[in-house]
Amino acid sequence: MDRHEKAVYLTFDDGPIPEATPFILDVLKRYSIKATFFMVGDNARKYPELLQRVIDEGHRIGNHTHNHIQGISHTIREYSYNVEKANAYLHTDLVRPPHGWMRLGQYAWLSRKFRIVMWDVVTRDYSKWMTADDVLNNVKRYVRNGSIITFHDSLKSIDKLHTALPAAIEWLIAEGYAFKIFE
């Protein structure tokens, strides 16, 4: 995003799920921060009350496919169908490909209707080899003006996020960053 503006974009992939999303929403509310949630359509289907809570609290919704599929393993038609299936629940113009991979043809096809949003700071909060301190240090080490920071509202991440998310937000605030969502 804009490298001249001291702002960051917090994003959360893979939810919504009851084991993680409510905690994240509570933390964001405590700091009066809005974020973008790139949701798996099937999770939104299973937990419509969490999808609605995210919307009601003023956050942005993005599409992360219906079944968290990788573009590289699917045809343009299969991948596009999976994105559209998710969008029946999500109603958004933002898409983020799982694992950051999609074929050029998929990108070309989807970009006619959707804004494709990647990231430049992945916290690796999902890694079993990372601690909460490691996640926080990834934010501190790699963030810069305009960064799109990716966390995950998932079972793999939530234990680390209990510590790392509030600490990262407090550090970003202390460093003077504003928090934005995609227009």
mmCIF file with all atom_site columns, C-alpha atoms in Angstrom, residues 69 73-83 106:
data_model
loop_
_atom_site.group_PDB
_atom_site.id
_atom_site.type_symbol
_atom_site.label_atom_id
_atom_site.label_alt_id
_atom_site.label_comp_id
_atom_site.label_asym_id
_atom_site.label_entity_id
_atom_site.label_seq_id
_atom_site.pdbx_PDB_ins_code
_atom_site.Cartn_x
_atom_site.Cartn_y
_atom_site.Cartn_z
_atom_site.occupancy
_atom_site.B_iso_or_equiv
_atom_site.pdbx_formal_charge
_atom_site.auth_seq_id
_atom_site.auth_comp_id
_atom_site.auth_asym_id
_atom_site.auth_atom_id
_atom_site.pdbx_PDB_model_num
ATOM 1  C CA . ILE A 1 69  ? -7.846  -24.598 -2.104  1.00 0.00 ? 69  ILE A CA 1
ATOM 2  C CA . SER A 1 73  ? -3.737  -27.521 -8.121  1.00 0.00 ? 73  SER A CA 1
ATOM 3  C CA . HIS A 1 74  ? -6.934  -26.480 -9.937  1.00 0.00 ? 74  HIS A CA 1
ATOM 4  C CA . THR A 1 75  ? -8.121  -25.268 -13.309 1.00 0.00 ? 75  THR A CA 1
ATOM 5  C CA . ILE A 1 76  ? -9.319  -21.705 -13.811 1.00 0.00 ? 76  ILE A CA 1
ATOM 6  C CA . ARG A 1 77  ? -12.886 -22.979 -13.884 1.00 0.00 ? 77  ARG A CA 1
ATOM 7  C CA . GLU A 1 78  ? -12.577 -25.052 -10.667 1.00 0.00 ? 78  GLU A CA 1
ATOM 8  C CA . TYR A 1 79  ? -10.815 -22.267 -8.803  1.00 0.00 ? 79  TYR A CA 1
ATOM 9  C CA . SER A 1 80  ? -13.220 -19.564 -9.942  1.00 0.00 ? 80  SER A CA 1
ATOM 10 C CA . TYR A 1 81  ? -16.186 -21.761 -9.013  1.00 0.00 ? 81  TYR A CA 1
ATOM 11 C CA . ASN A 1 82  ? -14.730 -22.246 -5.512  1.00 0.00 ? 82  ASN A CA 1
ATOM 12 C CA . VAL A 1 83  ? -14.266 -18.489 -5.080  1.00 0.00 ? 83  VAL A CA 1
ATOM 13 C CA . GLN A 1 106 ? -6.821  -17.532 -12.473 1.00 0.00 ? 106 GLN A CA 1
#
